[in-house]
XYZ file of C-alpha atoms in Angstrom:
152
model
C 2.929 -12.974 11.374
C 0.207 -11.806 9.009
C -0.130 -12.895 5.400
C -0.962 -10.257 2.821
C -2.187 -11.123 -0.660
C -1.774 -8.331 -3.205
C -2.675 -10.189 -6.395
C -5.948 -11.290 -7.867
C -6.408 -14.444 -9.893
C -9.022 -14.391 -12.612
C -9.332 -14.784 -16.373
C -9.331 -10.990 -16.600
C -5.957 -10.863 -14.838
C -4.497 -13.289 -17.363
C -6.013 -11.290 -20.225
C -4.565 -8.089 -18.763
C -1.072 -9.605 -18.696
C -1.499 -10.627 -22.342
C -2.529 -7.067 -23.262
C 0.483 -5.657 -21.429
C 2.787 -7.952 -23.384
C 1.200 -6.773 -26.650
C 1.502 -3.081 -25.743
C -2.224 -2.589 -25.305
C -2.076 -1.172 -21.779
C -1.101 1.999 -19.992
C 1.126 1.604 -16.928
C 0.616 3.825 -13.880
C 2.992 4.011 -10.921
C 3.273 5.787 -7.577
C 6.459 6.364 -5.604
C 6.419 7.494 -1.973
C 2.876 8.853 -2.060
C -0.431 7.882 -0.551
C -2.125 7.416 2.800
C -0.246 5.469 5.479
C -1.824 3.251 8.102
C 0.626 2.495 10.912
C 0.415 0.297 14.006
C 2.804 -0.893 16.721
C 2.968 -4.622 17.407
C 3.324 -5.959 20.970
C 7.012 -6.755 20.270
C 7.741 -3.105 19.299
C 7.920 -3.628 15.536
C 5.735 -1.558 13.223
C 3.306 -2.679 10.539
C 2.185 -0.338 7.790
C -0.118 -0.227 4.820
C 0.320 2.396 2.091
C -2.839 3.130 0.104
C -1.864 4.662 -3.221
C -4.101 7.295 -4.880
C -5.631 4.930 -7.419
C -8.983 3.283 -8.062
C -8.665 -0.005 -9.973
C -11.375 -1.744 -11.969
C -11.744 -5.424 -11.080
C -12.450 -6.324 -14.706
C -9.572 -4.473 -16.360
C -6.756 -3.301 -14.139
C -3.870 -5.525 -13.094
C -1.639 -4.901 -10.087
C 1.943 -5.165 -11.310
C 3.916 -4.476 -8.143
C 3.508 -3.119 -4.626
C 6.203 -2.735 -2.008
C 7.180 -0.608 0.933
C 10.004 -0.451 3.441
C 10.379 0.920 6.941
C 13.806 1.994 8.214
C 14.952 4.007 11.205
C 17.552 6.770 11.082
C 17.992 8.216 14.571
C 14.649 9.729 15.538
C 13.314 9.446 11.981
C 11.178 6.607 10.680
C 11.700 6.621 6.917
C 9.139 4.871 4.746
C 9.545 4.243 1.048
C 6.812 2.823 -1.155
C 6.056 1.907 -4.733
C 2.932 0.682 -6.467
C 2.102 0.106 -10.118
C -0.741 -1.211 -12.218
C -1.729 -1.641 -15.844
C -5.003 -0.731 -17.477
C -5.998 -1.690 -21.033
C -6.172 1.075 -23.619
C -9.232 -0.498 -25.222
C -12.425 -2.106 -23.977
C -14.995 -1.325 -21.344
C -14.231 -1.727 -17.656
C -16.396 -2.081 -14.575
C -16.761 1.048 -12.453
C -15.972 -0.654 -9.142
C -12.972 0.594 -7.161
C -10.248 -1.695 -5.832
C -7.461 -0.119 -3.826
C -3.762 -0.384 -4.634
C -2.018 -1.168 -1.325
C 1.519 -2.057 -0.243
C 2.216 -3.698 3.123
C 5.426 -3.731 5.136
C 6.829 -4.123 8.627
C 9.936 -2.915 10.408
C 12.668 -5.506 10.789
C 13.497 -4.512 14.359
C 11.495 -3.212 17.321
C 11.491 0.526 17.956
C 11.920 1.994 21.432
C 8.947 3.921 22.816
C 9.179 7.631 22.110
C 8.446 10.397 19.621
C 9.638 9.945 16.045
C 9.350 11.937 12.830
C 7.856 9.757 10.102
C 9.024 10.674 6.598
C 7.317 9.352 3.457
C 8.247 11.156 0.259
C 7.426 14.851 0.678
C 5.313 14.178 3.781
C 6.548 14.339 7.350
C 4.677 13.956 10.617
C 5.209 13.196 14.278
C 4.394 9.738 15.667
C 4.476 8.634 19.303
C 5.314 4.949 19.785
C 3.850 2.631 20.703
C 0.744 3.568 18.764
C -2.573 1.951 17.987
C -3.508 1.924 14.321
C -3.329 5.496 12.996
C -3.828 7.125 9.601
C -1.249 9.585 8.247
C -1.009 11.832 5.181
C -4.496 11.301 3.862
C -8.157 10.920 4.557
C -9.775 7.552 4.083
C -13.345 6.395 4.380
C -12.065 2.998 5.509
C -11.427 1.700 8.992
C -7.746 1.756 9.904
C -7.682 -1.940 10.864
C -9.022 -2.906 7.418
C -5.609 -2.146 5.922
C -3.565 -3.994 8.519
C -5.925 -6.996 8.763
C -7.055 -7.363 5.141
C -9.451 -10.100 4.144
C -7.693 -13.136 2.678
C -8.841 -13.789 -0.889
């Protein structure tokens, strides 16, 4: 089992939470959108990473929540996802770009075969088992980066 860490611990994170509590931040959220990275495990389960269309500053933005779910309905693999973050209304932020990512895995193994993967308004065909593949987007990152993230 892999461990995924979505949060960041720093004085800026604590300051961001304080600004949120005082109403000094804008909240952004994404539901069922973004690029999917999908991979079959040897036991037949699936692992996925959803990269939301956001670029977060390491000095200002705070990840509030990320989650995703994989379910199977007949020959459909249905993915749902949600990600949110806060950014302060005031102050200067660094121009670096952190990604907002949600990770999930299927609860049960899936039989080999062709499935339709549905994520929000996107739908595509997937043949299982599959090596790490990218769906519904174009990323400059290596597919395995999202399913084997560095531990911070």
